[in-house]
Structures are given as structure tokens and as C-alpha cells.
């Protein structure tokens, strides 16, 4: 099922920054330069494995087949193999420059050099605005910096190009959960699982939020 942003979504993104100021639970740690935000180990976003398989050049046909295989995967091992092939296709780019910048951005993020990584990803997005994974990687970086407004903007760019991007859908769910919008969080997590039933920790999040949201409405 393709994710659809509501009509008022752009307005919601525009006012999210103001809402975050009024909500201490999601205030950016950058307000105090002495505070270094802790790593989000408990809410790690889905990401490409460190080693990716080689994949063919037929991107569209290959992705359609792989998403079908992902839903039908009989076990976790098979699903992870298919998932890695999907990530490999997503990360493909005909631009050697974009590929080099992406690799350097990942290295910078791994080294916690977020400002450097952001500049590199900005350059990739400007160079190849059709490169979905550049938007997704930058959305992840913004999320790790607690910059939900910009992360949501980049997630929208990802999902408008690839509604099946389970990483972006999971990220959307985490942001919605963090800002207290449990209904939208549940919706996003369910859509992520509809695409990839083997996402780690997401089934537990769906179960918890289902009881919280749907139980509240009874």
C-alpha cells in the first residue's frame, strides 16, 4: 500500500518546529552546546547492511520482483538476503560523483561528523535530486540530530518517489511517535510492515501502539 501524505501535510511540517519548542520531550539537544545527544540505539532506523550483493541494472523490474519476494520470504535469513538486494538497488546511482559523496557522507556519519555529512548530502541532493537514497540518508541524519522538521521534508521526498521505502516509513513512524502522534505513528509502522514484514522491532511497536490507540477509542 502506498503511503499518502495528507493534504495539510506541508502545513503540519511548517508548524512542527513551533510545536517542538513547546514540547520539552522533543526539544533539540543543540539548544545547549554542552549537551551531546545520546545515540538512538533503541530506535535505530532500518539501514543498508555494510556489505551489499551485486545486482543487475534493471532497477524497476528488479525492485518489483524483490518486493514480492520479500513479502513471501519463508524465514528471517531469506528475508535479510532479499532486503539486502533491495538496498543495493536503492543505493545504485549512475553518477560516480554522487556515489563517492554518499560513501564519504556515510563515513562522516559513522565518525559522528554530522556537519560534514550534512554538507556532503546536500551536495548529492543538489547534484542528483532523483537519487532517492540521498534524500533518505539525509532524513536519517536530520532525525539523529532531532531536526524532525527537515527529516519529515526529506521523508516526503523519498516516499513521493518510492512509496515502498520501508526505511522511510519506519522513520516516519518513529518521528510521529516521538512527537506524540501515536495514530500517525501506527499508520506508518503498519505500512512499513505491509511492505517488509520482517522489520526488526516494528511488529512490537505496532502491537504496543495498537493497544494504546485503538484501545483508547473503545
Short mmCIF file of C-alpha atoms in Angstrom, two decimals:
data_model
loop_
_atom_site.label_atom_id
_atom_site.label_comp_id
_atom_site.label_asym_id
_atom_site.label_seq_id
_atom_site.Cartn_x
_atom_site.Cartn_y
_atom_site.Cartn_z
CA UNK A 1 0.00 0.00 0.00
CA UNK A 2 1.43 3.36 -0.96
CA UNK A 3 1.79 5.98 1.76
CA UNK A 4 -0.12 9.19 1.10
CA UNK A 5 0.68 12.39 2.93
CA UNK A 6 -2.50 14.25 3.98
CA UNK A 7 -3.39 17.48 2.18
CA UNK A 8 -2.42 19.53 5.21
CA UNK A 9 0.96 17.82 5.50
CA UNK A 10 3.03 20.77 4.27
CA UNK A 11 1.29 22.97 6.82
CA UNK A 12 1.98 20.37 9.51
CA UNK A 13 5.68 20.35 8.66
CA UNK A 14 5.74 24.15 8.74
CA UNK A 15 4.32 24.34 12.27
CA UNK A 16 6.18 21.32 13.64
CA UNK A 17 9.20 23.41 14.61
CA UNK A 18 6.99 25.61 16.77
CA UNK A 19 5.36 22.61 18.38
CA UNK A 20 8.76 21.16 19.20
CA UNK A 21 9.76 24.34 21.01
CA UNK A 22 6.72 23.95 23.26
CA UNK A 23 7.36 20.25 23.86
CA UNK A 24 10.38 19.58 26.11
CA UNK A 25 10.30 15.87 25.27
CA UNK A 26 11.42 16.54 21.73
CA UNK A 27 13.49 19.70 22.20
CA UNK A 28 16.77 19.63 20.31
CA UNK A 29 19.89 19.00 22.34
CA UNK A 30 21.56 21.61 20.18
CA UNK A 31 19.86 24.30 22.32
CA UNK A 32 22.63 23.67 24.80
CA UNK A 33 26.02 23.33 23.04
CA UNK A 34 27.35 21.45 26.07
CA UNK A 35 24.88 18.62 25.59
CA UNK A 36 25.69 15.87 23.16
CA UNK A 37 22.52 13.96 22.19
CA UNK A 38 22.77 10.28 23.10
CA UNK A 39 22.87 7.71 20.30
CA UNK A 40 19.43 6.42 19.33
CA UNK A 41 20.24 2.77 19.90
CA UNK A 42 16.73 1.81 20.95
CA UNK A 43 15.17 3.37 17.86
CA UNK A 44 17.73 2.61 15.21
CA UNK A 45 16.35 3.20 11.74
CA UNK A 46 16.45 0.44 9.12
CA UNK A 47 19.57 0.86 7.05
CA UNK A 48 21.57 -0.88 4.36
CA UNK A 49 23.91 -3.65 5.53
CA UNK A 50 27.62 -2.93 5.35
CA UNK A 51 28.12 -5.50 2.59
CA UNK A 52 25.73 -5.41 -0.35
CA UNK A 53 25.30 -8.00 -3.10
CA UNK A 54 25.83 -7.17 -6.74
CA UNK A 55 22.57 -6.54 -8.57
CA UNK A 56 21.54 -6.11 -12.17
CA UNK A 57 20.83 -2.87 -13.97
CA UNK A 58 17.07 -3.42 -14.45
CA UNK A 59 16.10 -1.37 -11.42
CA UNK A 60 12.31 -1.11 -11.76
CA UNK A 61 11.70 -4.71 -12.75
CA UNK A 62 14.19 -5.91 -10.18
CA UNK A 63 12.56 -3.99 -7.34
CA UNK A 64 9.07 -5.22 -8.21
CA UNK A 65 10.30 -8.81 -8.11
CA UNK A 66 12.27 -8.32 -4.90
CA UNK A 67 9.39 -6.68 -3.03
CA UNK A 68 7.23 -9.66 -3.94
CA UNK A 69 9.96 -12.00 -2.73
CA UNK A 70 10.33 -10.02 0.49
CA UNK A 71 6.66 -10.48 1.39
CA UNK A 72 6.85 -14.19 0.57
CA UNK A 73 10.15 -14.86 2.36
CA UNK A 74 9.69 -18.00 4.47
CA UNK A 75 12.20 -17.08 7.18
CA UNK A 76 14.37 -14.30 8.56
CA UNK A 77 17.51 -15.39 6.71
CA UNK A 78 15.79 -15.38 3.34
CA UNK A 79 14.18 -12.02 4.08
CA UNK A 80 17.50 -10.43 5.01
CA UNK A 81 19.02 -11.65 1.76
CA UNK A 82 16.20 -10.11 -0.27
CA UNK A 83 16.27 -6.93 1.79
CA UNK A 84 20.00 -6.51 1.09
CA UNK A 85 19.33 -6.74 -2.64
CA UNK A 86 16.66 -4.04 -2.35
CA UNK A 87 19.08 -1.76 -0.52
CA UNK A 88 21.70 -2.44 -3.19
CA UNK A 89 19.30 -1.30 -5.90
CA UNK A 90 18.28 1.76 -3.92
CA UNK A 91 21.91 2.75 -3.47
CA UNK A 92 22.73 2.42 -7.16
CA UNK A 93 23.43 5.67 -8.99
CA UNK A 94 24.78 6.30 -12.50
CA UNK A 95 26.84 9.17 -11.09
CA UNK A 96 30.29 8.23 -9.83
CA UNK A 97 30.49 11.62 -8.11
CA UNK A 98 27.23 11.02 -6.23
CA UNK A 99 28.38 7.54 -5.20
CA UNK A 100 31.67 8.95 -3.88
CA UNK A 101 29.92 11.71 -1.95
CA UNK A 102 27.48 9.19 -0.46
CA UNK A 103 30.35 6.97 0.68
CA UNK A 104 32.09 9.94 2.28
CA UNK A 105 28.86 11.05 3.94
CA UNK A 106 28.38 7.59 5.47
CA UNK A 107 31.94 7.60 6.75
CA UNK A 108 31.38 11.04 8.27
CA UNK A 109 28.16 9.90 9.96
CA UNK A 110 29.90 6.81 11.33
CA UNK A 111 32.56 9.13 12.76
CA UNK A 112 29.85 11.39 14.28
CA UNK A 113 30.93 14.25 11.98
CA UNK A 114 27.36 15.28 11.32
CA UNK A 115 28.08 18.76 9.95
CA UNK A 116 30.47 17.30 7.37
CA UNK A 117 27.98 14.58 6.46
CA UNK A 118 25.20 17.13 6.01
CA UNK A 119 27.25 19.23 3.61
CA UNK A 120 28.10 16.14 1.58
CA UNK A 121 24.47 15.00 1.42
CA UNK A 122 23.34 18.49 0.49
CA UNK A 123 25.72 18.27 -2.45
CA UNK A 124 24.37 14.86 -3.51
CA UNK A 125 20.76 16.03 -3.40
CA UNK A 126 21.65 19.11 -5.45
CA UNK A 127 23.62 17.03 -7.94
CA UNK A 128 21.09 14.18 -8.25
CA UNK A 129 17.64 15.23 -6.95
CA UNK A 130 16.26 11.99 -8.42
CA UNK A 131 18.52 9.87 -6.19
CA UNK A 132 16.11 8.57 -3.56
CA UNK A 133 18.69 7.22 -1.18
CA UNK A 134 20.39 10.61 -0.86
CA UNK A 135 17.12 12.04 0.46
CA UNK A 136 16.69 9.06 2.79
CA UNK A 137 20.24 9.28 4.16
CA UNK A 138 19.80 12.99 4.83
CA UNK A 139 16.43 12.33 6.50
CA UNK A 140 18.22 9.87 8.78
CA UNK A 141 20.89 12.43 9.61
CA UNK A 142 18.28 15.06 10.46
CA UNK A 143 16.46 12.51 12.63
CA UNK A 144 19.64 11.75 14.56
CA UNK A 145 20.08 15.49 15.12
CA UNK A 146 16.49 15.75 16.42
CA UNK A 147 15.65 18.02 13.47
CA UNK A 148 12.25 16.47 12.79
CA UNK A 149 11.02 19.28 10.54
CA UNK A 150 13.74 18.76 7.94
CA UNK A 151 13.67 14.99 8.38
CA UNK A 152 9.95 14.94 7.56
CA UNK A 153 10.53 17.08 4.49
CA UNK A 154 13.13 14.62 3.20
CA UNK A 155 10.95 11.61 4.06
CA UNK A 156 8.21 13.16 1.95
CA UNK A 157 10.67 13.39 -0.95
CA UNK A 158 11.57 9.72 -0.51
CA UNK A 159 8.01 8.43 -0.32
CA UNK A 160 6.82 10.55 -3.24
CA UNK A 161 9.40 8.72 -5.37
CA UNK A 162 9.28 5.28 -3.72
CA UNK A 163 6.17 4.68 -1.56
CA UNK A 164 7.52 1.22 -0.67
CA UNK A 165 10.60 2.56 1.11
CA UNK A 166 10.21 0.72 4.40
CA UNK A 167 13.14 2.58 5.94
CA UNK A 168 11.50 5.95 5.35
CA UNK A 169 8.13 4.64 6.54
CA UNK A 170 9.70 3.34 9.74
CA UNK A 171 11.46 6.67 10.23
CA UNK A 172 8.17 8.49 9.76
CA UNK A 173 6.60 6.28 12.40
CA UNK A 174 9.39 6.97 14.87
CA UNK A 175 9.11 10.73 14.42
CA UNK A 176 5.33 10.64 14.82
CA UNK A 177 5.72 8.56 17.96
CA UNK A 178 8.34 10.94 19.36
CA UNK A 179 6.09 13.99 18.89
CA UNK A 180 3.12 12.18 20.43
CA UNK A 181 1.07 11.47 17.30
CA UNK A 182 0.50 7.79 18.01
CA UNK A 183 -2.19 7.33 15.36
CA UNK A 184 0.04 8.50 12.53
CA UNK A 185 2.93 6.53 14.01
CA UNK A 186 0.82 3.36 13.98
CA UNK A 187 -0.30 4.04 10.41
CA UNK A 188 3.29 4.50 9.21
CA UNK A 189 4.56 1.39 11.03
CA UNK A 190 1.73 -0.71 9.59
CA UNK A 191 2.55 0.48 6.08
CA UNK A 192 6.23 -0.35 6.64
CA UNK A 193 5.30 -3.87 7.75
CA UNK A 194 2.95 -4.29 4.79
CA UNK A 195 5.99 -3.80 2.57
CA UNK A 196 8.53 -5.60 4.73
CA UNK A 197 7.01 -7.97 7.32
CA UNK A 198 10.48 -8.79 8.67
CA UNK A 199 11.49 -5.38 10.05
CA UNK A 200 13.11 -5.65 13.45
CA UNK A 201 11.21 -4.23 16.46
CA UNK A 202 8.45 -2.74 14.28
CA UNK A 203 5.95 -5.56 15.00
CA UNK A 204 6.37 -4.88 18.73
CA UNK A 205 5.81 -1.16 18.14
CA UNK A 206 2.66 -1.91 16.14
CA UNK A 207 1.35 -4.17 18.91
CA UNK A 208 2.01 -1.58 21.62
CA UNK A 209 0.56 1.31 19.64
CA UNK A 210 -2.47 -0.73 18.53
CA UNK A 211 -3.39 -1.39 22.14
CA UNK A 212 -2.78 2.24 23.06
CA UNK A 213 -4.53 3.93 20.13
CA UNK A 214 -7.36 1.55 19.34
CA UNK A 215 -7.96 0.71 22.97
CA UNK A 216 -8.32 4.38 23.71
CA UNK A 217 -11.10 4.72 21.14
CA UNK A 218 -13.27 1.98 22.63
#
